[in-house]
Short mmCIF file of C-alpha atoms in Angstrom, two decimals:
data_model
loop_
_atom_site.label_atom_id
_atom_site.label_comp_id
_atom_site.label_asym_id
_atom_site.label_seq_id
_atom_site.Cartn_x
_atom_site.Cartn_y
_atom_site.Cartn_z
CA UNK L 1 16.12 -49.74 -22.39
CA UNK L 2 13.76 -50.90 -19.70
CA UNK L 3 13.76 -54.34 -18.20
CA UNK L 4 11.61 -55.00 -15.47
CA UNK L 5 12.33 -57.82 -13.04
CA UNK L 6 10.69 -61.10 -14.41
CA UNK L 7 8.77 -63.45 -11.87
CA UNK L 8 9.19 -67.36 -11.53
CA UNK L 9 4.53 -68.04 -12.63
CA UNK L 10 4.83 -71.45 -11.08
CA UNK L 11 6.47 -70.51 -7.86
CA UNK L 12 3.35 -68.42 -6.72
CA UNK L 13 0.02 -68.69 -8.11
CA UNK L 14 -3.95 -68.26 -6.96
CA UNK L 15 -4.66 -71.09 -4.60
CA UNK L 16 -7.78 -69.56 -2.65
CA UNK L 17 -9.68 -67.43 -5.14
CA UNK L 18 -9.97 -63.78 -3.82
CA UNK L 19 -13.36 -63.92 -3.00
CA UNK L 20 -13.00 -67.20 -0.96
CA UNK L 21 -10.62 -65.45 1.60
CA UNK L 22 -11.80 -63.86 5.00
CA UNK L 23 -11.06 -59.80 4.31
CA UNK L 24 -9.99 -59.97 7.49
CA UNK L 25 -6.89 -61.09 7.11
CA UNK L 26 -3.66 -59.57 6.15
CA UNK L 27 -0.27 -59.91 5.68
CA UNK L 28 2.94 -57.76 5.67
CA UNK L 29 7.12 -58.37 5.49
CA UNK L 30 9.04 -57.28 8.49
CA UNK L 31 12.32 -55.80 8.44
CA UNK L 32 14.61 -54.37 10.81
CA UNK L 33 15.80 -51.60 8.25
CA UNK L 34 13.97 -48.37 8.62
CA UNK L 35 13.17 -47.34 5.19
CA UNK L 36 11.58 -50.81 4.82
CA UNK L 37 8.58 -48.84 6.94
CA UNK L 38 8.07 -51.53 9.34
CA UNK L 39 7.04 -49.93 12.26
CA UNK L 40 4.79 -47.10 10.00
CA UNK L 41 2.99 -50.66 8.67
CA UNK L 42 2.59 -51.97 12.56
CA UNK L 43 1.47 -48.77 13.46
CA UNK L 44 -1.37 -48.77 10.46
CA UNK L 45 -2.58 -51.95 11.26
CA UNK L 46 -3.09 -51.23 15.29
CA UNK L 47 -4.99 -48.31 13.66
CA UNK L 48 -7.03 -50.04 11.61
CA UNK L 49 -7.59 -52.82 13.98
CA UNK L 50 -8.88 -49.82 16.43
CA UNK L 51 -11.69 -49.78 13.64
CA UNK L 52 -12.05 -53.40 12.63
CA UNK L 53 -11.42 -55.28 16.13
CA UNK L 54 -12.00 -58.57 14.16
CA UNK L 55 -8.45 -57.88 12.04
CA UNK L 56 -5.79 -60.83 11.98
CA UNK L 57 -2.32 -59.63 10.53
CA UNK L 58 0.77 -61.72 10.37
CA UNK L 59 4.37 -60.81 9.31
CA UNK L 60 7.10 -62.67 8.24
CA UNK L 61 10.62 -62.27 8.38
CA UNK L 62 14.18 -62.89 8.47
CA UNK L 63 15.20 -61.90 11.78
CA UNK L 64 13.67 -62.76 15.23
CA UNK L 65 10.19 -61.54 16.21
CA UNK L 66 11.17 -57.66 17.08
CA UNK L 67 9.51 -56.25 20.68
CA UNK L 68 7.51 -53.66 18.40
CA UNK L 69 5.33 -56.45 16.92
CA UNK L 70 2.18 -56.43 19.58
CA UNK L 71 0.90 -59.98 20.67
CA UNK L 72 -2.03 -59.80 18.60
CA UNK L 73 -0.15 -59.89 15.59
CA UNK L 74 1.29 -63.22 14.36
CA UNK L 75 4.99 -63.74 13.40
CA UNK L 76 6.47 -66.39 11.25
CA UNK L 77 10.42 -66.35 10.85
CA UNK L 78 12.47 -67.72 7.85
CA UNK L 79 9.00 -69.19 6.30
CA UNK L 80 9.38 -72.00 3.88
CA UNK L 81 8.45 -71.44 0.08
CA UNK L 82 5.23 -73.51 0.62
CA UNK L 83 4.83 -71.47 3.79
CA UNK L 84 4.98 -68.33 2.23
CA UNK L 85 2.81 -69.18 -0.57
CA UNK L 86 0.12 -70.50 1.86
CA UNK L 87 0.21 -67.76 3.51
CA UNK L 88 -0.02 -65.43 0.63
CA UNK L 89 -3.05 -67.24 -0.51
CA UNK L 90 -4.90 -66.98 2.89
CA UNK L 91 -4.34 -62.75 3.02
CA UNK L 92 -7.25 -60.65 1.36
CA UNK L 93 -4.46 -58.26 2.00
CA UNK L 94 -0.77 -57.67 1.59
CA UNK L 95 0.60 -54.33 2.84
CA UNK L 96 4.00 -52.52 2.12
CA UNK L 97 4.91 -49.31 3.99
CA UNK L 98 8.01 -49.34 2.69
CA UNK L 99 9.96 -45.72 2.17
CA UNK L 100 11.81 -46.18 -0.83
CA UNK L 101 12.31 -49.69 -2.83
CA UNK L 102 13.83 -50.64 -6.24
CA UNK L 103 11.28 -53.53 -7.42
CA UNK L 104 10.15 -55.41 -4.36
CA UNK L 105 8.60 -58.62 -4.56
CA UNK L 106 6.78 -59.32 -1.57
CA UNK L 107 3.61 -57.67 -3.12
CA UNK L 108 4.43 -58.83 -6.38
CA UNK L 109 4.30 -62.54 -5.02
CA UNK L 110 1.34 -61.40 -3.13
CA UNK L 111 -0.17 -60.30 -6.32
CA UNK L 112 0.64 -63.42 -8.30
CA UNK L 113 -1.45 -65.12 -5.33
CA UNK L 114 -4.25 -62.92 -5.81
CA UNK L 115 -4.04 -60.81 -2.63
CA UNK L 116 -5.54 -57.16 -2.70
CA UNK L 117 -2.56 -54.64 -2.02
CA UNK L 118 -1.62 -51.76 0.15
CA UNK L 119 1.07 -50.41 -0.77
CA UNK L 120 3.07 -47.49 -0.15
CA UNK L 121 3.13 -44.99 -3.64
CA UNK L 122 7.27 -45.13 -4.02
CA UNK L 123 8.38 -45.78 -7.58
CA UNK L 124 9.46 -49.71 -7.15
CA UNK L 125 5.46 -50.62 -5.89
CA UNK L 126 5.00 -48.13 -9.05
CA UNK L 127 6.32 -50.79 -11.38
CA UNK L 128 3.42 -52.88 -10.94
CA UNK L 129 0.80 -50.87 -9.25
CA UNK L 130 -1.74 -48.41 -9.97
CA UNK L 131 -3.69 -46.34 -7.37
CA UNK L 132 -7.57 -47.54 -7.51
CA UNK L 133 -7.03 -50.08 -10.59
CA UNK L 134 -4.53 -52.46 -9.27
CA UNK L 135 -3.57 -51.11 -5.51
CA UNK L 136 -4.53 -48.58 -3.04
CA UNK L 137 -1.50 -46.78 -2.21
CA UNK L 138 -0.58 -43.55 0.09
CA UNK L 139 2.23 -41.90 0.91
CA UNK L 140 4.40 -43.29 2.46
CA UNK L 141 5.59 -42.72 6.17
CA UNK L 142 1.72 -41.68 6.75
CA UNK L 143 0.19 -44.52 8.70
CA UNK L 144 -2.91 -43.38 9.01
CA UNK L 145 -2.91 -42.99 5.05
CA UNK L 146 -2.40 -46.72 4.79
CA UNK L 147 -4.53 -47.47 7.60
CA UNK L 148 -7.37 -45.70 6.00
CA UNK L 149 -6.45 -47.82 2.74
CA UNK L 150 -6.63 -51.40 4.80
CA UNK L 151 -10.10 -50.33 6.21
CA UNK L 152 -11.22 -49.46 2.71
CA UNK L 153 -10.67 -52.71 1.64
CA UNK L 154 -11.41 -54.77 4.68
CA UNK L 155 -14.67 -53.25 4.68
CA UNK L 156 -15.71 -53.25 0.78
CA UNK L 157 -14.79 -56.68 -0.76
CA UNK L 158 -16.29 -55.91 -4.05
CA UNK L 159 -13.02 -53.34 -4.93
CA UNK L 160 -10.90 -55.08 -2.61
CA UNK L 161 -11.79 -58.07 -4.66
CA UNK L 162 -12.02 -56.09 -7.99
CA UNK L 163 -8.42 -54.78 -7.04
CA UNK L 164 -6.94 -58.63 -5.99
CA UNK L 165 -8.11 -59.49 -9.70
CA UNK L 166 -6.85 -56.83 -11.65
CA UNK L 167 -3.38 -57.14 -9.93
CA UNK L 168 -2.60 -60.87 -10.43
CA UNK L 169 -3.88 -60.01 -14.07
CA UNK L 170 -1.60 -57.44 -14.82
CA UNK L 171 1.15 -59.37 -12.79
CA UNK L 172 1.41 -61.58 -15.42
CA UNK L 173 3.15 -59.82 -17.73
CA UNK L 174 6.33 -59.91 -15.69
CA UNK L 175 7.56 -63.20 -16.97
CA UNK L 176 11.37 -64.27 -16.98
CA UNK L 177 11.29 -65.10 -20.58
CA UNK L 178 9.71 -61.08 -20.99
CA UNK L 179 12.62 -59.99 -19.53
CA UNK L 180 15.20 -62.28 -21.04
CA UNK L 181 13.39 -61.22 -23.98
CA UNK L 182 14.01 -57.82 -23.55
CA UNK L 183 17.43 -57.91 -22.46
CA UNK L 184 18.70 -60.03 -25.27
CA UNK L 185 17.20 -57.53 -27.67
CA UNK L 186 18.99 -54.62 -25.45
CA UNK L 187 22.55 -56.31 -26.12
CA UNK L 188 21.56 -57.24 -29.68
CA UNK L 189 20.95 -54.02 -30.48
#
């Protein structure tokens, strides 16, 4: 039996409605491990700031701003929950170049905030997202791909809104007491 991860509903939630946030503005995990896609996400948004000079994009982190992350780009380390939610809630969009990923919850938080997402199509962004109903995804390790994906929705705020909406709706359903539901009835027989 299936049992998908369940997600705390109070710990993130919709702060800045969609439509209130600059498109502008993104936001993106860092990590130092490879298949995370780090550098394929840095390199998509220097693309697409190449065609939308006005871009803003911050990453956060565990480990210490990394040399690859250009100047333009802001970097918070070890953000608070409050933070992290704030910053959630600013982004029009979250983007996740990972390679490979069991059920990741960066974009699911980012989701529950009502950010539009970019994601990478890899089966754990797969549990929650849907190409053109819930996400924009591409393959991954193809930067321009996901660059082409970020412009899309910088640059047309009705889907990128449209897409923000319908993926905090469909969010939802991942509650804890879903999957405690589920698993109870999967050792219950």
């Amino acid at each position: 039996m299936y049992i998908p991860n369940g997600l705390d509903m109070m710990a993130f939630g919709v702060d800045i409605a969609p439509e209130s946030r600059a498109s502008h503005k993104l936001l993106m995990l860092y990590h130092d491990h490879p298949w995370k896609g780090s550098n394929d996400g840095i390199a998509a948004l220097c693309r697409a700031k190449e065609r939308v000079p006005e871009l803003e994009a911050t990453l956060f982190g565990v480990p210490a701003r990394a040399p690859e992350i250009p100047t333009w780009i802001n970097y918070m380390q070890k953000p608070t929950h409050d933070v992290l939610r704030k910053s959630y809630n600013e982004a029009a969009i979250f983007v996740s170049p990972s390679w490979a990923e069991g059920w990741p919850l960066p974009p699911a938080e980012a989701a529950q905030c009502g950010a539009a997402l970019c994601l990478t199509d890899i089966g754990g962004h797969r549990e929650y997202a849907v190409h053109d109903m819930t996400a924009l995804l591409s393959e991954p390790k193809n930067h321009q791909a996901l660059a082409g994906n970020i412009v899309t929705l910088i640059r047309d705020s009705r889907k990128r809104i449209t897409l923000a909406m319908q993926a905090n709706r469909n969010i939802q359903q991942f509650t804890w007491d879903r999957s405690a539901d589920l698993f109870e009835k999967c050792i219950l027989g």
